[in-house]
Short mmCIF file of C-alpha atoms in Angstrom, two decimals:
data_model
loop_
_atom_site.label_atom_id
_atom_site.label_comp_id
_atom_site.label_asym_id
_atom_site.label_seq_id
_atom_site.Cartn_x
_atom_site.Cartn_y
_atom_site.Cartn_z
CA MET C 1 18.72 3.32 46.52
CA SER C 2 15.99 -0.08 45.49
CA ARG C 3 13.33 0.14 43.39
CA LYS C 4 9.87 -2.58 43.73
CA PRO C 5 8.08 -2.68 40.25
CA ASP C 6 4.77 -2.53 40.75
CA LEU C 7 2.01 -3.91 38.54
CA GLN C 8 -1.23 -1.76 38.31
CA ILE C 9 -3.87 -3.01 35.47
CA PRO C 10 -6.40 -0.43 35.38
CA ALA C 11 -9.99 -2.97 35.77
CA PRO C 12 -12.75 -0.46 38.02
CA GLY C 13 -9.90 2.06 36.25
CA LEU C 14 -6.14 4.25 37.83
CA PRO C 15 -6.15 6.98 40.60
CA PRO C 16 -6.38 10.72 39.61
CA GLU C 17 -2.89 11.18 39.80
CA ARG C 18 -1.73 7.52 38.48
CA ALA C 19 -4.05 8.01 35.32
CA GLU C 20 -2.35 11.91 34.64
CA GLU C 21 1.23 10.33 35.12
CA VAL C 22 -0.01 7.47 32.34
CA LEU C 23 -1.10 10.14 29.76
CA ALA C 24 1.45 12.24 29.79
CA GLU C 25 3.79 8.59 29.50
CA LEU C 26 1.90 8.44 26.33
CA GLU C 27 2.41 11.57 24.77
CA ARG C 28 5.92 10.63 25.75
CA VAL C 29 5.54 7.77 24.14
CA LEU C 30 4.01 8.96 20.81
CA GLY C 31 6.21 11.63 21.25
CA SER C 32 8.90 9.32 20.29
CA PRO C 33 10.42 8.37 16.58
CA HIS C 34 9.06 5.60 16.75
CA PHE C 35 5.00 5.86 16.46
CA ARG C 36 5.97 9.94 15.10
CA GLY C 37 5.83 7.73 11.58
CA SER C 38 3.19 5.52 11.77
CA ARG C 39 -0.55 7.25 12.35
CA ARG C 40 -2.14 4.23 12.95
CA CYS C 41 -0.31 2.83 15.84
CA GLN C 42 0.32 5.84 17.64
CA THR C 43 -4.11 6.57 17.06
CA LEU C 44 -4.95 2.62 18.21
CA LEU C 45 -2.18 3.56 21.79
CA ARG C 46 -4.00 6.20 22.83
CA ARG C 47 -7.54 4.70 22.14
CA ILE C 48 -6.02 1.75 24.34
CA THR C 49 -4.40 3.50 27.22
CA GLU C 50 -7.25 6.46 27.53
CA GLN C 51 -10.57 3.06 27.90
CA SER C 52 -7.86 0.93 29.84
CA VAL C 53 -7.29 4.43 32.83
CA VAL C 54 -10.59 4.59 33.44
CA GLY C 55 -10.86 0.88 33.56
CA HIS C 56 -13.32 0.72 30.37
CA ALA C 57 -12.25 -3.01 29.02
CA ASP C 58 -15.55 -3.66 27.54
CA CYS C 59 -14.69 -1.40 25.39
CA LEU C 60 -11.19 -3.25 24.06
CA LYS C 61 -12.46 -5.96 21.98
CA GLU C 62 -11.12 -5.86 18.57
CA ARG C 63 -13.73 -5.58 16.65
CA SER C 64 -14.64 -2.41 18.59
CA LEU C 65 -10.81 -1.42 18.46
CA GLY C 66 -11.84 -1.71 14.51
CA VAL C 67 -15.18 -0.16 14.00
CA GLU C 68 -14.32 2.93 16.70
CA VAL C 69 -10.70 3.64 15.96
CA PHE C 70 -10.07 2.37 11.90
CA GLY C 71 -13.82 2.98 10.56
CA ARG C 72 -14.85 -0.30 9.61
CA ALA C 73 -18.14 -1.76 9.04
CA ALA C 74 -19.48 -3.78 12.10
CA ASP C 75 -20.42 -6.26 10.95
CA TYR C 76 -16.68 -6.84 9.16
CA ASP C 77 -14.86 -9.63 9.51
CA THR C 78 -11.99 -9.41 11.35
CA SER C 79 -10.12 -12.69 10.19
CA GLN C 80 -10.40 -11.32 6.77
CA ASP C 81 -9.18 -7.56 7.91
CA PRO C 82 -6.44 -8.14 10.88
CA VAL C 83 -6.24 -4.38 10.54
CA VAL C 84 -6.51 -3.95 14.96
CA ARG C 85 -4.53 -7.38 15.53
CA ALA C 86 -1.34 -6.27 12.85
CA SER C 87 -1.33 -3.10 14.89
CA ALA C 88 -1.48 -3.65 17.99
CA ALA C 89 1.44 -6.29 17.23
CA GLU C 90 3.52 -3.36 15.80
CA ILE C 91 2.43 -0.94 18.66
CA ARG C 92 4.14 -4.25 20.70
CA LYS C 93 7.55 -3.79 19.46
CA LYS C 94 7.54 -0.92 19.43
CA LEU C 95 6.67 0.13 22.59
CA ALA C 96 9.91 -2.81 23.22
CA GLN C 97 12.08 -1.02 21.23
CA TYR C 98 10.89 2.16 23.22
CA TYR C 99 12.05 1.76 26.07
CA GLN C 100 14.99 -0.84 25.48
CA GLU C 101 16.17 2.72 24.34
CA SER C 102 18.94 4.37 27.20
CA GLY C 103 17.71 7.18 28.82
CA ARG C 104 14.23 6.13 29.44
CA GLU C 105 14.00 4.75 31.65
CA SER C 106 11.08 6.26 33.78
CA HIS C 107 8.86 5.07 36.70
CA ILE C 108 5.84 4.06 34.77
CA ARG C 109 5.92 1.49 31.62
CA ILE C 110 3.00 1.52 29.04
CA GLU C 111 2.22 -2.60 27.74
CA LEU C 112 0.43 -4.11 25.95
CA PRO C 113 -0.12 -7.54 26.56
CA SER C 114 -0.48 -10.86 23.80
CA GLY C 115 -3.49 -11.43 23.14
CA SER C 116 -4.98 -8.95 24.79
CA TYR C 117 -6.08 -5.18 24.51
CA LEU C 118 -6.70 -3.98 27.97
CA ALA C 119 -3.20 -1.80 28.38
CA GLU C 120 -0.88 -2.59 31.13
CA PHE C 121 0.86 0.28 33.78
CA HIS C 122 4.33 -0.56 35.28
CA PHE C 123 4.97 1.64 38.13
CA VAL C 124 8.08 1.67 39.72
CA GLU C 125 8.39 2.93 43.96
CA GLU C 126 11.21 4.08 45.03
CA LYS C 127 11.89 3.26 48.61
CA PRO C 128 13.51 5.64 51.49
CA ALA C 129 17.48 4.67 51.57
CA ALA C 130 18.87 3.17 55.12
CA PRO C 131 20.06 4.81 57.56
CA VAL C 132 23.39 6.87 56.97
CA ALA C 133 24.58 4.78 60.46
CA GLU C 134 22.81 1.62 59.15
CA LYS C 135 25.55 2.12 55.99
CA LYS C 136 28.97 2.70 56.37
CA SER C 137 31.21 3.43 53.41
CA ASN C 138 34.68 4.12 53.38
CA HIS C 139 36.00 7.67 51.23
CA ARG C 140 37.69 5.32 49.51
CA THR C 141 34.54 3.33 47.84
CA LYS C 142 33.45 6.91 47.82
CA VAL C 143 35.83 8.01 45.63
CA LEU C 144 35.26 5.76 43.48
CA ALA C 145 31.74 5.74 43.21
CA GLY C 146 31.90 9.50 42.26
CA ALA C 147 34.51 9.04 39.25
CA ALA C 148 32.95 5.86 38.08
CA VAL C 149 29.82 8.62 37.87
CA GLY C 150 32.29 10.74 36.44
CA VAL C 151 33.19 9.34 33.67
CA ALA C 152 30.17 7.88 32.79
CA LEU C 153 28.75 11.44 32.47
CA VAL C 154 32.02 12.16 30.08
CA ILE C 155 30.64 9.35 27.66
CA LEU C 156 27.31 10.78 27.34
CA ALA C 157 28.39 13.93 26.75
CA ALA C 158 29.83 12.97 23.84
CA ILE C 159 27.59 10.34 22.84
CA LEU C 160 24.59 13.11 23.13
CA ALA C 161 26.87 15.40 21.23
CA VAL C 162 28.38 13.22 19.06
CA PRO C 163 25.05 11.33 16.97
CA ASN C 164 26.87 9.44 14.60
CA LEU C 165 29.11 7.52 17.77
CA HIS C 166 25.99 4.50 17.45
CA HIS C 167 26.94 3.27 14.01
CA SER C 168 24.12 1.19 12.48
CA ASP C 169 23.96 -0.36 9.20
CA LEU C 170 21.57 2.70 8.29
CA ASP C 171 24.13 4.34 8.39
CA ASP C 172 26.52 2.66 6.60
CA LEU C 173 23.70 2.34 3.77
CA TRP C 174 23.58 6.71 3.64
CA GLY C 175 26.91 6.82 4.58
CA PRO C 176 28.08 8.21 0.94
CA VAL C 177 25.49 11.45 0.84
CA LEU C 178 26.35 11.82 4.67
CA LYS C 179 30.26 11.88 3.78
CA THR C 180 29.97 14.02 0.74
CA GLN C 181 29.91 17.24 0.69
CA GLY C 182 27.77 20.24 -0.23
CA THR C 183 24.05 20.62 0.42
CA VAL C 184 21.70 17.62 -0.13
CA LEU C 185 18.91 18.46 -2.27
CA VAL C 186 15.89 16.54 -1.79
CA CYS C 187 13.60 16.21 -4.95
CA VAL C 188 10.18 15.50 -4.21
CA GLY C 189 7.36 14.13 -6.98
CA LEU C 190 4.32 16.92 -8.15
CA GLN C 191 1.12 16.05 -9.09
CA ALA C 192 -0.40 17.33 -11.94
CA ALA C 193 -4.17 18.38 -10.68
CA TYR C 194 -6.79 19.98 -12.51
CA ASN C 195 -8.23 23.06 -9.91
CA TRP C 196 -12.44 25.11 -10.87
CA ARG C 197 -10.69 28.76 -12.29
CA SER C 198 -13.54 29.95 -10.13
CA ALA C 199 -12.06 30.80 -6.38
CA GLN C 200 -15.81 30.62 -5.98
CA ALA C 201 -16.51 26.56 -7.42
CA GLN C 202 -13.37 26.29 -5.65
CA ASP C 203 -14.43 26.61 -1.94
CA ALA C 204 -17.94 24.97 -3.06
CA THR C 205 -15.92 21.82 -4.12
CA GLN C 206 -13.99 21.62 -0.88
CA GLY C 207 -17.09 22.45 1.76
CA ILE C 208 -15.86 25.44 2.84
CA ILE C 209 -19.42 27.54 1.72
CA GLN C 210 -22.53 25.73 0.08
CA PRO C 211 -22.58 26.26 -3.54
CA SER C 212 -24.65 28.27 -5.26
CA THR C 213 -27.22 27.81 -7.80
CA GLY C 214 -26.36 27.49 -11.19
CA ASP C 215 -22.34 27.37 -9.88
CA ALA C 216 -20.37 25.62 -12.03
CA ALA C 217 -18.90 22.48 -9.22
CA THR C 218 -23.17 22.02 -9.11
CA SER C 219 -23.69 21.12 -12.56
CA ARG C 220 -23.82 18.03 -14.30
CA SER C 221 -21.69 18.57 -17.31
CA ILE C 222 -17.28 19.95 -16.63
CA ARG C 223 -17.01 22.37 -19.26
CA ASP C 224 -13.34 22.77 -19.97
CA GLN C 225 -12.43 26.30 -19.43
CA ASP C 226 -14.05 25.55 -15.83
CA LEU C 227 -10.96 24.16 -15.08
CA VAL C 228 -7.34 24.74 -14.85
CA LEU C 229 -4.27 22.28 -14.99
CA ILE C 230 -1.51 22.74 -11.53
CA ARG C 231 1.18 20.39 -11.97
CA ASP C 232 3.47 22.36 -9.26
CA ARG C 233 1.73 22.84 -6.71
CA TYR C 234 0.57 19.47 -5.09
CA VAL C 235 3.30 16.73 -3.11
CA ALA C 236 1.11 13.55 -2.25
CA VAL C 237 0.95 13.13 1.12
CA ASP C 238 2.67 9.91 2.05
CA ASP C 239 4.97 11.56 -0.41
CA ALA C 240 4.95 14.34 1.57
CA LEU C 241 5.47 11.38 4.77
CA CYS C 242 7.82 10.12 2.97
CA LEU C 243 9.78 14.00 2.45
CA VAL C 244 9.11 13.80 6.48
CA ARG C 245 11.45 10.86 7.73
CA LEU C 246 13.78 11.22 5.77
CA THR C 247 14.60 15.09 5.92
CA SER C 248 14.12 14.40 9.32
CA LEU C 249 16.58 11.12 9.09
CA LEU C 250 19.55 14.24 7.66
CA GLU C 251 18.68 16.38 10.68
CA ARG C 252 19.79 14.01 13.28
CA HIS C 253 22.90 13.98 11.37
CA ARG C 254 23.13 17.10 10.97
CA LYS C 255 23.19 17.40 7.39
CA ALA C 256 22.15 20.48 5.70
CA TYR C 257 18.91 19.66 2.88
CA ARG C 258 16.60 21.53 0.85
CA ILE C 259 13.36 20.94 -0.77
CA ARG C 260 12.74 21.41 -4.17
CA GLY C 261 9.94 20.43 -6.19
CA GLU C 262 11.21 18.25 -9.73
CA ARG C 263 9.33 20.52 -11.92
CA SER C 264 11.83 23.57 -10.39
CA THR C 265 15.07 20.90 -9.99
CA SER C 266 18.11 20.89 -12.52
CA PHE C 267 20.37 18.91 -14.02
CA ALA C 268 22.62 21.04 -13.32
CA ASP C 269 21.11 20.97 -9.12
CA LEU C 270 21.72 17.31 -8.66
CA ARG C 271 25.66 17.48 -10.53
CA ASP C 272 26.56 19.22 -7.85
CA THR C 273 25.38 17.72 -4.81
CA PRO C 274 24.22 14.74 -3.60
CA ALA C 275 20.89 13.83 -3.65
CA VAL C 276 17.80 12.03 -2.26
CA LEU C 277 14.16 11.47 -4.16
CA ILE C 278 11.11 11.06 -3.37
CA GLY C 279 8.97 9.83 -6.07
CA ALA C 280 8.27 7.69 -9.54
CA PHE C 281 5.75 8.19 -12.43
CA ASP C 282 5.64 11.64 -10.30
CA ASN C 283 9.06 13.31 -10.41
CA PRO C 284 10.45 12.60 -14.08
CA TRP C 285 14.67 12.40 -12.61
CA THR C 286 13.90 9.14 -10.98
CA LEU C 287 12.37 8.20 -13.44
CA ARG C 288 16.01 9.25 -15.23
CA THR C 289 18.35 8.67 -12.98
CA GLY C 290 17.20 4.15 -12.61
CA GLY C 291 15.53 3.98 -15.73
CA GLN C 292 18.99 1.75 -16.78
CA LEU C 293 18.65 0.17 -14.21
CA ARG C 294 17.85 -3.01 -13.29
CA PHE C 295 15.02 -2.79 -10.91
CA THR C 296 13.14 0.02 -12.68
CA PHE C 297 8.76 0.66 -13.23
CA THR C 298 6.66 0.21 -16.60
CA LYS C 299 3.44 1.58 -16.97
CA ASP C 300 -0.46 1.20 -19.17
CA SER C 301 -2.11 3.60 -18.37
CA GLU C 302 -3.88 2.46 -21.12
CA HIS C 303 -4.75 -0.94 -19.14
CA ASP C 304 -4.42 0.72 -15.64
CA THR C 305 -1.34 -1.46 -15.37
CA GLY C 306 1.91 -0.61 -13.56
CA MET C 307 5.04 -3.29 -12.98
CA VAL C 308 8.99 -3.25 -11.18
CA HIS C 309 10.67 -4.79 -13.96
CA ASP C 310 13.22 -7.02 -13.52
CA SER C 311 16.08 -7.05 -16.39
CA GLN C 312 17.36 -10.32 -15.83
CA HIS C 313 14.15 -11.91 -15.85
CA PRO C 314 12.09 -10.05 -17.58
CA ASP C 315 9.59 -12.29 -18.12
CA LYS C 316 8.60 -12.28 -14.43
CA SER C 317 5.51 -10.33 -13.73
CA ASP C 318 4.72 -10.77 -9.86
CA TRP C 319 5.00 -7.44 -9.31
CA ARG C 320 2.37 -6.20 -10.34
CA LEU C 321 -1.09 -4.56 -9.78
CA SER C 322 -3.53 -3.55 -11.69
CA GLN C 323 -7.21 -1.62 -11.94
CA TYR C 324 -5.64 1.37 -8.73
CA TRP C 325 -6.99 4.32 -10.60
CA PRO C 326 -8.59 6.39 -9.83
CA ASN C 327 -8.90 5.19 -6.15
CA TRP C 328 -6.55 3.55 -4.89
CA ASP C 329 -8.00 0.97 -3.22
CA ILE C 330 -5.56 -2.03 -3.29
CA PRO C 331 -4.53 -4.49 -0.46
CA ILE C 332 -0.90 -3.86 -1.68
CA ASP C 333 2.19 -1.34 -3.82
CA TYR C 334 6.49 -2.15 -4.76
CA ALA C 335 8.18 -0.27 -4.28
CA ILE C 336 12.40 0.29 -5.22
CA VAL C 337 15.08 1.59 -2.67
CA THR C 338 18.45 2.77 -4.78
CA ARG C 339 21.46 3.35 -3.40
CA MET C 340 24.17 4.33 -5.87
CA VAL C 341 26.33 7.22 -7.66
CA ASP C 342 25.40 8.58 -10.53
CA THR C 343 27.48 8.16 -13.32
CA THR C 344 26.37 10.76 -14.77
CA SER C 345 26.77 14.15 -12.36
CA ASP C 346 29.40 11.05 -9.86
CA ARG C 347 27.62 12.19 -7.19
CA PRO C 348 25.76 9.46 -4.59
CA VAL C 349 21.73 9.81 -4.94
CA ILE C 350 18.80 7.69 -2.52
CA ILE C 351 16.25 6.74 -4.55
CA ALA C 352 12.38 6.29 -1.96
CA ALA C 353 10.18 5.02 -4.75
CA GLY C 354 6.73 3.43 -5.78
CA LEU C 355 3.65 1.90 -7.39
CA THR C 356 1.84 4.11 -5.93
CA GLN C 357 2.47 6.56 -2.79
CA TYR C 358 1.80 3.65 -0.35
CA GLY C 359 5.18 2.39 -1.44
CA THR C 360 6.62 5.32 -1.55
CA MET C 361 5.59 6.10 2.42
CA GLY C 362 6.98 2.03 2.75
CA ALA C 363 10.51 3.10 1.40
CA GLY C 364 10.51 6.30 3.37
CA GLU C 365 9.96 4.03 6.17
CA PHE C 366 12.04 1.48 4.97
CA LEU C 367 14.96 3.92 4.38
CA SER C 368 14.63 5.53 8.10
CA ASN C 369 13.76 2.62 10.12
CA GLU C 370 17.32 0.59 10.95
CA GLU C 371 14.95 -2.78 12.62
CA TYR C 372 13.60 -2.26 8.74
CA PHE C 373 17.01 -2.60 7.13
CA SER C 374 18.63 -4.69 9.00
CA GLU C 375 16.14 -7.38 7.21
CA ALA C 376 17.55 -7.11 3.57
CA VAL C 377 21.32 -6.70 5.14
CA ARG C 378 20.89 -10.25 6.03
CA GLN C 379 20.56 -10.32 2.39
CA LEU C 380 23.43 -8.33 1.46
CA PRO C 381 26.75 -9.50 0.76
CA LYS C 382 29.33 -7.96 3.55
CA ASN C 383 31.00 -5.20 0.96
CA TRP C 384 27.90 -3.45 0.79
CA PRO C 385 28.93 -0.77 2.76
CA THR C 386 31.11 0.24 -0.07
CA LYS C 387 28.68 -0.54 -3.65
CA ASN C 388 25.74 0.16 -5.14
CA LEU C 389 22.55 -1.26 -4.05
CA GLN C 390 19.37 -2.22 -5.05
CA ILE C 391 15.64 -3.35 -2.72
CA VAL C 392 12.64 -4.64 -3.85
CA LEU C 393 10.01 -3.88 -1.13
CA SER C 394 6.35 -5.60 -0.94
CA VAL C 395 4.49 -2.55 0.93
CA PRO C 396 0.81 -4.07 2.95
CA VAL C 397 -1.61 -1.23 2.73
CA VAL C 398 -4.86 -1.07 4.94
CA ASN C 399 -7.32 1.58 5.30
CA ARG C 400 -5.02 2.78 2.88
CA ILE C 401 -2.51 3.60 5.12
CA SER C 402 0.05 1.74 3.81
CA GLY C 403 1.84 -1.41 6.92
CA ARG C 404 5.51 -3.18 7.56
CA PRO C 405 7.49 -3.30 4.16
CA ARG C 406 8.82 -7.14 3.61
CA VAL C 407 11.97 -7.55 1.31
CA LEU C 408 10.98 -9.43 -2.28
CA ALA C 409 14.71 -8.61 -3.99
CA THR C 410 18.42 -7.33 -2.73
CA TYR C 411 20.96 -6.20 -6.04
CA VAL C 412 24.33 -5.14 -5.54
CA TRP C 413 27.15 -3.82 -7.53
#
């Protein structure tokens, strides 16, 4: 049976039946691991595909997409803010990875050509098989073909049954945690926050109800007695996204885990099980566990600065943030990824932490993406899988969304 590719570019729009097929394929693509963790790529690809299907090429300009998808001002400078170009480049990579995977053979392919924001859809039409009279096969050929299919099915079943059959550098990174007996403890940092003591004032602040006259939420001054400090309830959004990425990886390897906030985690918990620590300044266990390592975080709250400190080069201050509180309006963040055996608990620990929540999100992507981690492997010695290691990352921030992490430094001991 032969298959002939047929390219259809939606100039006037696709026929309804074709459009439905493309949109169904779009949902499969967006639900894949390549896109599931990137809100920016999901939103942009959905917009591009939906507009391409109906033939609205005039809506697929860089400035239009920047305004409609990423909320930029109508007159924003695209040369200074390349959010659309950067996101489109990331989409092209993710689409290529998606369609390269085994089992992605489909009669539809969504592509985003370089230099364009108009999607292309490739349909593969199947020709009917030639009549039996025209192709005579002997019994031996049929038996061999059947045997080959049987072997292929056995191999496929083995791959599906054993998730680690495809071994990667990322598997070596997580190996000590995955191979150690016991349930993995995933400890996530918590954000201290003030709530209104009055439920009515809290609902008014969040827009659930209209504030009443004289309500504390509408008063110019806030009194101490109007507020209550909550220390054990809230997780930063990007910390939560990091949590989802890392627990998804554990699930793919069928490794049991339990999630706890840092305030409900004890040393006894960390001593008895392998652990994953998420967050830095909102997670004291991260600061205690990694406090004596080469790369650490330091913070000067009085002057609103934070940085990655290198104990071997204490005068180095390149990896530094300032004036980021309380709006977190920063163009870049820094993160430290650590994989080590804790000398106190004698258990393997993986740490994903950033100076702010954006860095923590970037660290989570780095620890769960083979392509991202491969960048670091090229800088590591051959025996790194048996060693402790630290990796310093830079994480670009665009429209308060973390971008692809880049390796700044590595250390193995």
